[in-house]
Amino acid sequence: MPDSYSLLILPGDGIGPEVMAEVVKVIDWFQANRGMSFDVTHDLVGGSAYDAHGVPLTDETMAKAQAADAVLLGAVGGPKYDVLDFAVKPERGLLRLRKEMDLFANLRPAQCFDALADFSSLKREVVAGLDILIVRELTSGVYFGQPRGIHDDDNNPENEGGRVGINTQRYTSGEIRRVARSAFEMARRRRGKVCSMEKANVMESGILWREEVQWVHDNEYPDVELTHMYADNGLMQLVRQPRQFDVILTDNLFGDLLSDAAAMLTGSLGMLPSASLGAPMANGRPKALYEPVHGSAPDIAGQGKANPIACILSFAMALRYSFDQGDAAAELERAVERVLAEGVRTADLMGPEGGSPVSTAGMGDRIVAALAAGA
Ligand code: IPM
Ligand code: MG
């Protein structure tokens, strides 16, 4: 490990700052006990950046993100910001980070911890042992395609209301190939299977997607098993028999939907981490941003009810993919598993039988204690 890694922390809005405070405890523990050194900087993103600067991400913060070895983000958004112009909404800050850092491969693992199998909305026997990885394209597709906007539909007197809203699904072959490679690489380190999802039955971009993924497979990864599914069927299969999948490869919008559904299979949206990776930097490590899959949960913000595990596991992914600390990542994941096995629960993990949940800080403290106890 070099002398020190630079880590930019952007807690964001809602429960973001609360869950990030628990990650900071974990970071401090690794610095004190595992000889690691992080050069940590805190900054603003989303609504909190808008409140301070009138924009959801300043150019200065963007530059810091570009220079950091890794960025760790909490969550953005909240009802207070719903009235803002589209261009300065909190989400634009996150999308700018993803786009300008060119973080094209979004890894969203969905693992069902045994201790939580009963909390899933699906039956235990369907989700127990679940371990899948969604690889979502993150910098293109309908989120970014041109033309886009809301316009007056002047030439169409038949149109009641007189307006038209436009977004464009656009993918280049190069964009598809590079994210496909990420999925095949991941599959090689897992169970060797990729299922690619699109809507080739109704969308030309879906046809191109299918052809290019197949091309990358045939030319570069023939050892990996590749299947294709229409995304609607894929989502149905995900709730019917989720363990049939290993790696799911899909585009930006379908990946957004599929990953929320996958999260729920695991018991709680409060459990799922993610890594967004770009091209390698000079040091050979990819540009990277780590964030929980959950949002800012404004309804419970500031009450100590949020589950910090998704954010803590996002830091574990940073240890693995940005800091070359796979052993430390596994150690942290075991600590989380141990605490869950001991029955420690935040409010989102309470079953119908109830019980007394720990607070956000309580969960963070227990995880640090499990690390100290040698999980
Ligand atoms: C996600 C979120 C974001 C997305 C929002 C906050 C812009 O839902 O990361 O899944 O749609 O990508
Ligand atoms: Mg989403």
mmCIF file of C-alpha atoms and ligand atoms in Angstrom:
data_model
loop_
_atom_site.group_PDB
_atom_site.id
_atom_site.type_symbol
_atom_site.label_atom_id
_atom_site.label_comp_id
_atom_site.label_asym_id
_atom_site.label_seq_id
_atom_site.Cartn_x
_atom_site.Cartn_y
_atom_site.Cartn_z
ATOM 1 C CA MET A 1 0.000 0.000 0.000
ATOM 2 C CA PRO A 2 1.331 3.489 -0.786
ATOM 3 C CA ASP A 3 1.897 5.896 2.105
ATOM 4 C CA SER A 4 -1.642 7.095 1.933
ATOM 5 C CA TYR A 5 -4.735 6.840 -0.255
ATOM 6 C CA SER A 6 -6.904 9.883 -0.907
ATOM 7 C CA LEU A 7 -10.565 9.425 -0.124
ATOM 8 C CA LEU A 8 -13.194 12.067 -0.849
ATOM 9 C CA ILE A 9 -16.266 11.704 1.362
ATOM 10 C CA LEU A 10 -19.521 13.252 0.130
ATOM 11 C CA PRO A 11 -22.236 12.483 2.715
ATOM 12 C CA GLY A 12 -24.958 14.314 0.768
ATOM 13 C CA ASP A 13 -28.525 14.646 2.018
ATOM 14 C CA GLY A 14 -31.129 12.959 4.227
ATOM 15 C CA ILE A 15 -29.695 9.915 5.984
ATOM 16 C CA GLY A 16 -26.416 10.294 4.028
ATOM 17 C CA PRO A 17 -24.545 12.150 6.792
ATOM 18 C CA GLU A 18 -25.779 9.732 9.493
ATOM 19 C CA VAL A 19 -24.721 6.576 7.720
ATOM 20 C CA MET A 20 -21.436 8.146 6.632
ATOM 21 C CA ALA A 21 -20.573 8.970 10.249
ATOM 22 C CA GLU A 22 -20.564 5.205 10.908
ATOM 23 C CA VAL A 23 -18.301 4.565 7.923
ATOM 24 C CA VAL A 24 -15.866 7.104 9.329
ATOM 25 C CA LYS A 25 -15.666 5.005 12.527
ATOM 26 C CA VAL A 26 -14.818 1.976 10.412
ATOM 27 C CA ILE A 27 -12.187 3.907 8.443
ATOM 28 C CA ASP A 28 -10.642 5.102 11.707
ATOM 29 C CA TRP A 29 -10.536 1.522 12.975
ATOM 30 C CA PHE A 30 -8.669 0.299 9.917
ATOM 31 C CA GLN A 31 -6.225 3.194 10.189
ATOM 32 C CA ALA A 32 -5.567 2.492 13.867
ATOM 33 C CA ASN A 33 -5.391 -1.296 13.596
ATOM 34 C CA ARG A 34 -4.382 -2.343 10.109
ATOM 35 C CA GLY A 35 -1.594 0.040 9.236
ATOM 36 C CA MET A 36 -3.655 1.818 6.611
ATOM 37 C CA SER A 37 -3.531 5.510 6.006
ATOM 38 C CA PHE A 38 -6.248 7.486 4.288
ATOM 39 C CA ASP A 39 -6.075 11.135 3.406
ATOM 40 C CA VAL A 40 -9.761 11.912 3.975
ATOM 41 C CA THR A 41 -11.485 15.069 2.705
ATOM 42 C CA HIS A 42 -15.174 15.869 3.289
ATOM 43 C CA ASP A 43 -17.258 17.915 0.874
ATOM 44 C CA LEU A 44 -20.828 18.620 -0.230
ATOM 45 C CA VAL A 45 -23.024 17.094 -2.920
ATOM 46 C CA GLY A 46 -26.728 17.266 -3.762
ATOM 47 C CA GLY A 47 -29.125 19.447 -1.804
ATOM 48 C CA SER A 48 -26.537 20.270 0.836
ATOM 49 C CA ALA A 49 -24.234 21.633 -1.896
ATOM 50 C CA TYR A 50 -27.158 23.546 -3.382
ATOM 51 C CA ASP A 51 -27.931 25.124 0.002
ATOM 52 C CA ALA A 52 -24.325 26.252 0.398
ATOM 53 C CA HIS A 53 -23.384 27.132 -3.180
ATOM 54 C CA GLY A 54 -26.524 27.219 -5.350
ATOM 55 C CA VAL A 55 -25.392 24.160 -7.353
ATOM 56 C CA PRO A 56 -25.585 20.432 -6.500
ATOM 57 C CA LEU A 57 -21.852 19.975 -7.191
ATOM 58 C CA THR A 58 -19.260 22.736 -7.497
ATOM 59 C CA ASP A 59 -16.419 22.648 -10.010
ATOM 60 C CA GLU A 60 -13.993 22.502 -7.077
ATOM 61 C CA THR A 61 -15.650 19.392 -5.673
ATOM 62 C CA MET A 62 -15.727 17.853 -9.153
ATOM 63 C CA ALA A 63 -11.974 18.455 -9.464
ATOM 64 C CA LYS A 64 -11.364 16.856 -6.059
ATOM 65 C CA ALA A 65 -13.370 13.816 -7.133
ATOM 66 C CA GLN A 66 -11.310 13.502 -10.313
ATOM 67 C CA ALA A 67 -8.092 13.594 -8.313
ATOM 68 C CA ALA A 68 -9.121 11.243 -5.480
ATOM 69 C CA ASP A 69 -8.187 7.569 -5.344
ATOM 70 C CA ALA A 70 -11.819 6.930 -4.442
ATOM 71 C CA VAL A 71 -15.020 8.828 -3.701
ATOM 72 C CA LEU A 72 -17.491 7.635 -1.077
ATOM 73 C CA LEU A 73 -21.002 9.086 -1.385
ATOM 74 C CA GLY A 74 -23.962 8.849 1.009
ATOM 75 C CA ALA A 75 -27.205 9.790 -0.745
ATOM 76 C CA VAL A 76 -28.745 12.800 -2.478
ATOM 77 C CA GLY A 77 -32.189 14.349 -2.701
ATOM 78 C CA GLY A 78 -35.189 15.258 -0.582
ATOM 79 C CA PRO A 79 -38.674 16.767 -0.874
ATOM 80 C CA LYS A 80 -37.335 20.205 0.009
ATOM 81 C CA TYR A 81 -35.544 20.239 -3.366
ATOM 82 C CA ASP A 82 -38.436 19.001 -5.513
ATOM 83 C CA VAL A 83 -39.301 22.558 -6.503
ATOM 84 C CA LEU A 84 -35.834 23.328 -7.893
ATOM 85 C CA ASP A 85 -35.104 23.680 -11.592
ATOM 86 C CA PHE A 86 -34.145 20.362 -13.166
ATOM 87 C CA ALA A 87 -30.564 21.553 -13.812
ATOM 88 C CA VAL A 88 -29.837 22.132 -10.119
ATOM 89 C CA LYS A 89 -31.735 19.234 -8.586
ATOM 90 C CA PRO A 90 -29.628 17.176 -6.134
ATOM 91 C CA GLU A 91 -29.587 14.166 -8.491
ATOM 92 C CA ARG A 92 -27.767 16.251 -11.112
ATOM 93 C CA GLY A 93 -24.764 16.386 -8.772
ATOM 94 C CA LEU A 94 -24.556 12.600 -8.650
ATOM 95 C CA LEU A 95 -25.117 12.234 -12.383
ATOM 96 C CA ARG A 96 -22.385 14.792 -13.088
ATOM 97 C CA LEU A 97 -19.932 12.805 -10.973
ATOM 98 C CA ARG A 98 -20.793 9.579 -12.791
ATOM 99 C CA LYS A 99 -20.589 11.185 -16.233
ATOM 100 C CA GLU A 100 -17.467 13.319 -15.845
ATOM 101 C CA MET A 101 -15.537 10.571 -14.041
ATOM 102 C CA ASP A 102 -16.799 8.260 -16.816
ATOM 103 C CA LEU A 103 -17.855 5.588 -14.314
ATOM 104 C CA PHE A 104 -19.409 3.280 -16.851
ATOM 105 C CA ALA A 105 -19.536 0.050 -14.831
ATOM 106 C CA ASN A 106 -21.835 0.074 -11.824
ATOM 107 C CA LEU A 107 -21.477 -3.080 -9.723
ATOM 108 C CA ARG A 108 -24.467 -3.810 -7.504
ATOM 109 C CA PRO A 109 -24.087 -7.075 -5.612
ATOM 110 C CA ALA A 110 -27.195 -8.534 -3.979
ATOM 111 C CA GLN A 111 -26.322 -11.048 -1.327
ATOM 112 C CA CYS A 112 -28.773 -12.492 1.131
ATOM 113 C CA PHE A 113 -27.197 -12.831 4.552
ATOM 114 C CA ASP A 114 -28.473 -15.979 6.166
ATOM 115 C CA ALA A 115 -29.573 -14.113 9.277
ATOM 116 C CA LEU A 116 -31.847 -11.947 7.134
ATOM 117 C CA ALA A 117 -33.427 -14.539 4.837
ATOM 118 C CA ASP A 118 -36.705 -14.268 6.748
ATOM 119 C CA PHE A 119 -36.881 -10.515 6.186
ATOM 120 C CA SER A 120 -37.123 -10.807 2.448
ATOM 121 C CA SER A 121 -40.579 -10.343 0.994
ATOM 122 C CA LEU A 122 -39.928 -13.659 -0.777
ATOM 123 C CA LYS A 123 -39.806 -17.045 0.922
ATOM 124 C CA ARG A 124 -36.614 -18.090 2.672
ATOM 125 C CA GLU A 125 -36.137 -21.081 0.364
ATOM 126 C CA VAL A 126 -36.165 -18.752 -2.665
ATOM 127 C CA VAL A 127 -33.596 -16.265 -1.370
ATOM 128 C CA ALA A 128 -31.381 -18.167 1.109
ATOM 129 C CA GLY A 129 -27.793 -18.167 -0.122
ATOM 130 C CA LEU A 130 -28.544 -15.677 -2.895
ATOM 131 C CA ASP A 131 -25.403 -14.088 -4.326
ATOM 132 C CA ILE A 132 -25.838 -12.206 -7.591
ATOM 133 C CA LEU A 133 -24.127 -9.212 -9.134
ATOM 134 C CA ILE A 134 -25.847 -6.653 -11.309
ATOM 135 C CA VAL A 135 -23.505 -4.824 -13.674
ATOM 136 C CA ARG A 136 -25.356 -1.699 -14.764
ATOM 137 C CA GLU A 137 -24.122 0.624 -17.515
ATOM 138 C CA LEU A 138 -23.981 4.023 -15.817
ATOM 139 C CA THR A 139 -22.881 6.805 -18.162
ATOM 140 C CA SER A 140 -25.115 6.540 -21.189
ATOM 141 C CA GLY A 141 -28.521 5.362 -22.373
ATOM 142 C CA VAL A 142 -31.735 7.221 -21.735
ATOM 143 C CA TYR A 143 -30.277 9.023 -18.712
ATOM 144 C CA PHE A 144 -27.988 11.050 -20.948
ATOM 145 C CA GLY A 145 -29.115 10.638 -24.587
ATOM 146 C CA GLN A 146 -29.918 13.652 -26.795
ATOM 147 C CA PRO A 147 -32.359 15.047 -27.764
ATOM 148 C CA ARG A 148 -34.086 15.459 -24.437
ATOM 149 C CA GLY A 149 -36.364 18.016 -22.859
ATOM 150 C CA ILE A 150 -39.926 19.268 -22.551
ATOM 151 C CA HIS A 151 -41.118 21.307 -25.536
ATOM 152 C CA ASP A 152 -44.204 22.954 -26.919
ATOM 153 C CA ASP A 153 -45.760 20.650 -29.474
ATOM 154 C CA ASP A 154 -46.641 23.529 -31.814
ATOM 155 C CA ASN A 155 -47.382 21.557 -34.950
ATOM 156 C CA ASN A 156 -49.871 19.250 -33.335
ATOM 157 C CA PRO A 157 -53.211 20.932 -32.574
ATOM 158 C CA GLU A 158 -54.652 17.510 -31.652
ATOM 159 C CA ASN A 159 -52.373 17.287 -28.615
ATOM 160 C CA GLU A 160 -54.390 18.290 -25.562
ATOM 161 C CA GLY A 161 -52.064 20.255 -23.300
ATOM 162 C CA GLY A 162 -49.777 21.108 -26.213
ATOM 163 C CA ARG A 163 -46.448 19.795 -24.848
ATOM 164 C CA VAL A 164 -44.105 16.907 -25.528
ATOM 165 C CA GLY A 165 -41.491 15.296 -23.251
ATOM 166 C CA ILE A 166 -38.477 13.648 -24.886
ATOM 167 C CA ASN A 167 -35.688 11.345 -23.762
ATOM 168 C CA THR A 168 -33.474 9.307 -26.020
ATOM 169 C CA GLN A 169 -32.105 5.832 -25.525
ATOM 170 C CA ARG A 170 -28.756 5.880 -27.315
ATOM 171 C CA TYR A 171 -25.880 3.437 -27.039
ATOM 172 C CA THR A 172 -22.720 3.165 -29.105
ATOM 173 C CA SER A 173 -21.134 -0.215 -29.711
ATOM 174 C CA GLY A 174 -18.052 0.946 -27.801
ATOM 175 C CA GLU A 175 -20.135 1.820 -24.742
ATOM 176 C CA ILE A 176 -21.753 -1.597 -24.804
ATOM 177 C CA ARG A 177 -18.486 -3.478 -25.317
ATOM 178 C CA ARG A 178 -16.633 -1.852 -22.442
ATOM 179 C CA VAL A 179 -19.331 -2.547 -19.866
ATOM 180 C CA ALA A 180 -19.777 -6.068 -21.244
ATOM 181 C CA ARG A 181 -16.071 -6.680 -20.586
ATOM 182 C CA SER A 182 -16.556 -5.589 -16.968
ATOM 183 C CA ALA A 183 -19.386 -8.101 -16.581
ATOM 184 C CA PHE A 184 -17.398 -10.953 -18.139
ATOM 185 C CA GLU A 185 -14.371 -10.143 -15.962
ATOM 186 C CA MET A 186 -16.576 -10.275 -12.859
ATOM 187 C CA ALA A 187 -18.142 -13.547 -13.982
ATOM 188 C CA ARG A 188 -14.705 -15.140 -14.333
ATOM 189 C CA ARG A 189 -14.024 -14.355 -10.671
ATOM 190 C CA ARG A 190 -17.455 -15.707 -9.664
ATOM 191 C CA ARG A 191 -19.476 -18.596 -11.077
ATOM 192 C CA GLY A 192 -18.733 -17.927 -14.739
ATOM 193 C CA LYS A 193 -22.210 -16.909 -15.951
ATOM 194 C CA VAL A 194 -23.532 -13.690 -17.502
ATOM 195 C CA CYS A 195 -27.169 -13.014 -18.336
ATOM 196 C CA SER A 196 -27.579 -9.881 -20.464
ATOM 197 C CA MET A 197 -30.926 -8.059 -20.353
ATOM 198 C CA GLU A 198 -32.449 -5.590 -22.845
ATOM 199 C CA LYS A 199 -35.628 -5.158 -24.894
ATOM 200 C CA ALA A 200 -34.364 -6.307 -28.296
ATOM 201 C CA ASN A 201 -37.951 -7.194 -29.156
ATOM 202 C CA VAL A 202 -38.980 -3.517 -29.251
ATOM 203 C CA MET A 203 -35.830 -1.353 -29.266
ATOM 204 C CA GLU A 204 -33.061 -1.056 -31.866
ATOM 205 C CA SER A 205 -30.658 -0.078 -29.102
ATOM 206 C CA GLY A 206 -31.573 -3.423 -27.542
ATOM 207 C CA ILE A 207 -30.705 -5.280 -30.734
ATOM 208 C CA LEU A 208 -27.330 -3.544 -30.854
ATOM 209 C CA TRP A 209 -26.836 -4.322 -27.162
ATOM 210 C CA ARG A 210 -27.466 -8.020 -27.719
ATOM 211 C CA GLU A 211 -25.204 -8.223 -30.778
ATOM 212 C CA GLU A 212 -22.307 -6.387 -29.173
ATOM 213 C CA VAL A 213 -22.456 -8.379 -25.925
ATOM 214 C CA GLN A 214 -22.457 -11.567 -27.990
ATOM 215 C CA TRP A 215 -19.483 -10.255 -30.022
ATOM 216 C CA VAL A 216 -17.425 -9.548 -26.882
ATOM 217 C CA HIS A 217 -18.319 -12.984 -25.585
ATOM 218 C CA ASP A 218 -17.433 -14.862 -28.769
ATOM 219 C CA ASN A 219 -14.182 -13.011 -29.368
ATOM 220 C CA GLU A 220 -12.854 -12.490 -25.865
ATOM 221 C CA TYR A 221 -14.721 -14.530 -23.239
ATOM 222 C CA PRO A 222 -15.889 -17.797 -24.820
ATOM 223 C CA ASP A 223 -15.199 -19.548 -21.486
ATOM 224 C CA VAL A 224 -18.019 -17.587 -19.782
ATOM 225 C CA GLU A 225 -21.590 -18.830 -20.179
ATOM 226 C CA LEU A 226 -23.700 -16.098 -21.817
ATOM 227 C CA THR A 227 -27.491 -15.960 -22.019
ATOM 228 C CA HIS A 228 -29.844 -13.152 -23.087
ATOM 229 C CA MET A 229 -33.246 -12.207 -21.675
ATOM 230 C CA TYR A 230 -35.775 -9.503 -22.344
ATOM 231 C CA ALA A 231 -35.632 -7.213 -19.339
ATOM 232 C CA ASP A 232 -39.296 -7.649 -18.413
ATOM 233 C CA ASN A 233 -38.864 -11.410 -18.305
ATOM 234 C CA GLY A 234 -35.576 -10.884 -16.465
ATOM 235 C CA LEU A 235 -37.275 -8.940 -13.695
ATOM 236 C CA MET A 236 -39.944 -11.615 -13.436
ATOM 237 C CA GLN A 237 -37.259 -14.336 -13.252
ATOM 238 C CA LEU A 238 -35.467 -12.299 -10.599
ATOM 239 C CA VAL A 239 -38.410 -12.567 -8.234
ATOM 240 C CA ARG A 240 -39.376 -16.090 -9.361
ATOM 241 C CA GLN A 241 -36.039 -17.858 -9.050
ATOM 242 C CA PRO A 242 -33.248 -15.365 -8.330
ATOM 243 C CA ARG A 243 -30.560 -17.980 -7.712
ATOM 244 C CA GLN A 244 -30.515 -18.923 -11.410
ATOM 245 C CA PHE A 245 -28.391 -15.791 -11.974
ATOM 246 C CA ASP A 246 -24.715 -15.076 -11.371
ATOM 247 C CA VAL A 247 -23.914 -11.795 -13.155
ATOM 248 C CA ILE A 248 -26.697 -9.737 -14.750
ATOM 249 C CA LEU A 249 -25.499 -7.240 -17.356
ATOM 250 C CA THR A 250 -27.876 -4.470 -18.341
ATOM 251 C CA ASP A 251 -28.246 -0.852 -19.382
ATOM 252 C CA ASN A 252 -28.625 2.256 -17.270
ATOM 253 C CA LEU A 253 -32.417 2.423 -16.913
ATOM 254 C CA PHE A 254 -33.139 -1.314 -16.688
ATOM 255 C CA GLY A 255 -30.256 -1.590 -14.206
ATOM 256 C CA ASP A 256 -31.847 1.074 -12.030
ATOM 257 C CA LEU A 257 -35.090 -0.934 -11.854
ATOM 258 C CA LEU A 258 -33.544 -4.386 -11.578
ATOM 259 C CA SER A 259 -31.201 -3.356 -8.771
ATOM 260 C CA ASP A 260 -33.966 -1.943 -6.585
ATOM 261 C CA ALA A 261 -35.890 -5.200 -6.984
ATOM 262 C CA ALA A 262 -32.765 -7.269 -6.309
ATOM 263 C CA ALA A 263 -32.127 -5.238 -3.192
ATOM 264 C CA MET A 264 -35.484 -6.141 -1.764
ATOM 265 C CA LEU A 265 -34.766 -9.851 -2.252
ATOM 266 C CA THR A 266 -32.020 -9.523 0.323
ATOM 267 C CA GLY A 267 -34.326 -8.277 3.058
ATOM 268 C CA SER A 268 -33.741 -4.553 3.043
ATOM 269 C CA LEU A 269 -32.638 -1.788 0.727
ATOM 270 C CA GLY A 270 -30.486 -0.728 3.672
ATOM 271 C CA MET A 271 -28.056 -3.574 2.982
ATOM 272 C CA LEU A 272 -26.875 -3.011 -0.565
ATOM 273 C CA PRO A 273 -23.561 -1.406 -1.503
ATOM 274 C CA SER A 274 -22.373 -0.405 -4.951
ATOM 275 C CA ALA A 275 -19.192 0.446 -6.791
ATOM 276 C CA SER A 276 -19.064 2.587 -9.913
ATOM 277 C CA LEU A 277 -15.853 2.050 -11.805
ATOM 278 C CA GLY A 278 -14.266 3.785 -14.770
ATOM 279 C CA ALA A 279 -11.086 3.379 -16.763
ATOM 280 C CA PRO A 280 -7.786 2.769 -14.929
ATOM 281 C CA MET A 281 -5.893 5.828 -13.662
ATOM 282 C CA ALA A 282 -2.105 6.278 -13.830
ATOM 283 C CA ASN A 283 -1.718 4.040 -10.755
ATOM 284 C CA GLY A 284 -3.530 1.189 -12.503
ATOM 285 C CA ARG A 285 -6.596 1.375 -10.231
ATOM 286 C CA PRO A 286 -9.935 2.402 -11.767
ATOM 287 C CA LYS A 287 -11.558 5.740 -11.154
ATOM 288 C CA ALA A 288 -14.175 4.895 -8.590
ATOM 289 C CA LEU A 289 -17.164 6.072 -6.637
ATOM 290 C CA TYR A 290 -18.784 3.955 -3.925
ATOM 291 C CA GLU A 291 -22.315 4.518 -2.668
ATOM 292 C CA PRO A 292 -25.179 2.618 -1.059
ATOM 293 C CA VAL A 293 -27.993 1.652 -3.435
ATOM 294 C CA HIS A 294 -30.577 3.215 -1.117
ATOM 295 C CA GLY A 295 -31.600 6.840 -1.363
ATOM 296 C CA SER A 296 -31.663 9.699 1.120
ATOM 297 C CA ALA A 297 -34.807 8.405 2.935
ATOM 298 C CA PRO A 298 -35.959 11.881 4.056
ATOM 299 C CA ASP A 299 -38.833 10.357 6.062
ATOM 300 C CA ILE A 300 -36.426 8.895 8.617
ATOM 301 C CA ALA A 301 -33.519 11.338 8.306
ATOM 302 C CA GLY A 302 -32.064 12.698 11.507
ATOM 303 C CA GLN A 303 -33.759 10.136 13.736
ATOM 304 C CA GLY A 304 -30.976 7.585 14.108
ATOM 305 C CA LYS A 305 -33.130 4.949 12.409
ATOM 306 C CA ALA A 306 -31.146 4.465 9.210
ATOM 307 C CA ASN A 307 -29.201 1.287 8.543
ATOM 308 C CA PRO A 308 -25.519 2.150 7.914
ATOM 309 C CA ILE A 309 -24.642 -1.312 6.557
ATOM 310 C CA ALA A 310 -25.050 -0.492 2.840
ATOM 311 C CA CYS A 311 -22.664 2.428 3.216
ATOM 312 C CA ILE A 312 -20.214 0.405 5.331
ATOM 313 C CA LEU A 313 -20.254 -2.402 2.751
ATOM 314 C CA SER A 314 -19.642 0.220 0.057
ATOM 315 C CA PHE A 315 -16.428 1.074 1.895
ATOM 316 C CA ALA A 316 -15.591 -2.660 1.873
ATOM 317 C CA MET A 317 -15.914 -2.530 -1.917
ATOM 318 C CA ALA A 318 -13.556 0.469 -1.929
ATOM 319 C CA LEU A 319 -11.038 -1.542 0.086
ATOM 320 C CA ARG A 320 -11.260 -4.306 -2.506
ATOM 321 C CA TYR A 321 -11.376 -2.402 -5.810
ATOM 322 C CA SER A 322 -9.517 0.857 -5.092
ATOM 323 C CA PHE A 323 -7.101 0.084 -2.274
ATOM 324 C CA ASP A 324 -6.050 -3.500 -3.073
ATOM 325 C CA GLN A 325 -7.093 -4.599 0.413
ATOM 326 C CA GLY A 326 -9.158 -7.665 -0.368
ATOM 327 C CA ASP A 327 -8.379 -9.257 3.014
ATOM 328 C CA ALA A 328 -9.525 -6.170 4.888
ATOM 329 C CA ALA A 329 -12.678 -6.052 2.753
ATOM 330 C CA ALA A 330 -13.468 -9.657 3.656
ATOM 331 C CA GLU A 331 -12.746 -8.909 7.315
ATOM 332 C CA LEU A 332 -15.246 -6.045 7.269
ATOM 333 C CA GLU A 333 -17.881 -8.163 5.492
ATOM 334 C CA ARG A 334 -17.446 -10.898 8.118
ATOM 335 C CA ALA A 335 -17.881 -8.330 10.893
ATOM 336 C CA VAL A 336 -21.204 -7.258 9.368
ATOM 337 C CA GLU A 337 -22.293 -10.865 9.013
ATOM 338 C CA ARG A 338 -21.347 -11.626 12.617
ATOM 339 C CA VAL A 339 -23.316 -8.664 13.971
ATOM 340 C CA LEU A 340 -26.373 -9.703 11.973
ATOM 341 C CA ALA A 341 -26.005 -13.305 13.156
ATOM 342 C CA GLU A 342 -25.963 -11.980 16.731
ATOM 343 C CA GLY A 343 -29.407 -10.536 16.075
ATOM 344 C CA VAL A 344 -28.416 -6.876 16.057
ATOM 345 C CA ARG A 345 -31.012 -5.048 13.956
ATOM 346 C CA THR A 346 -31.752 -1.536 12.820
ATOM 347 C CA ALA A 347 -35.431 -0.617 12.442
ATOM 348 C CA ASP A 348 -35.594 -1.599 8.746
ATOM 349 C CA LEU A 349 -34.631 -5.157 9.725
ATOM 350 C CA MET A 350 -37.367 -5.640 12.301
ATOM 351 C CA GLY A 351 -39.770 -8.446 11.513
ATOM 352 C CA PRO A 352 -43.477 -8.370 12.318
ATOM 353 C CA GLU A 353 -42.671 -9.852 15.747
ATOM 354 C CA GLY A 354 -40.880 -6.600 16.608
ATOM 355 C CA GLY A 355 -38.033 -6.281 19.083
ATOM 356 C CA SER A 356 -35.848 -3.382 20.012
ATOM 357 C CA PRO A 357 -33.814 -1.984 17.165
ATOM 358 C CA VAL A 358 -30.408 -0.399 17.583
ATOM 359 C CA SER A 359 -29.777 3.102 16.314
ATOM 360 C CA THR A 360 -27.635 3.966 13.313
ATOM 361 C CA ALA A 361 -24.727 4.702 15.644
ATOM 362 C CA GLY A 362 -25.464 1.541 17.652
ATOM 363 C CA MET A 363 -25.080 -0.575 14.529
ATOM 364 C CA GLY A 364 -21.829 1.183 13.581
ATOM 365 C CA ASP A 365 -20.439 0.632 17.091
ATOM 366 C CA ARG A 366 -21.342 -3.059 17.027
ATOM 367 C CA ILE A 367 -19.614 -3.546 13.682
ATOM 368 C CA VAL A 368 -16.471 -1.821 14.955
ATOM 369 C CA ALA A 369 -16.645 -4.005 18.081
ATOM 370 C CA ALA A 370 -16.909 -7.121 15.916
ATOM 371 C CA LEU A 371 -13.836 -5.995 13.972
ATOM 372 C CA ALA A 372 -11.972 -5.490 17.239
ATOM 373 C CA ALA A 373 -13.086 -8.926 18.458
ATOM 374 C CA GLY A 374 -11.560 -10.450 15.316
ATOM 375 C CA ALA A 375 -14.583 -11.302 13.213
HETATM 376 C C1 IPM B 1 -29.641 4.980 -8.181
HETATM 377 C C2 IPM B 1 -30.580 6.144 -8.028
HETATM 378 C C3 IPM B 1 -30.173 7.224 -9.005
HETATM 379 C C4 IPM B 1 -30.393 6.677 -10.396
HETATM 380 C C5 IPM B 1 -30.873 8.581 -8.821
HETATM 381 C C6 IPM B 1 -30.715 9.117 -7.421
HETATM 382 C C7 IPM B 1 -30.358 9.587 -9.826
HETATM 383 O O1 IPM B 1 -31.899 5.723 -8.178
HETATM 384 O O2 IPM B 1 -28.416 5.179 -8.040
HETATM 385 O O3 IPM B 1 -30.116 3.869 -8.401
HETATM 386 O O4 IPM B 1 -31.498 6.718 -10.936
HETATM 387 O O5 IPM B 1 -29.404 6.186 -10.969
HETATM 388 MG MG MG B 2 -32.121 3.598 -8.319
#
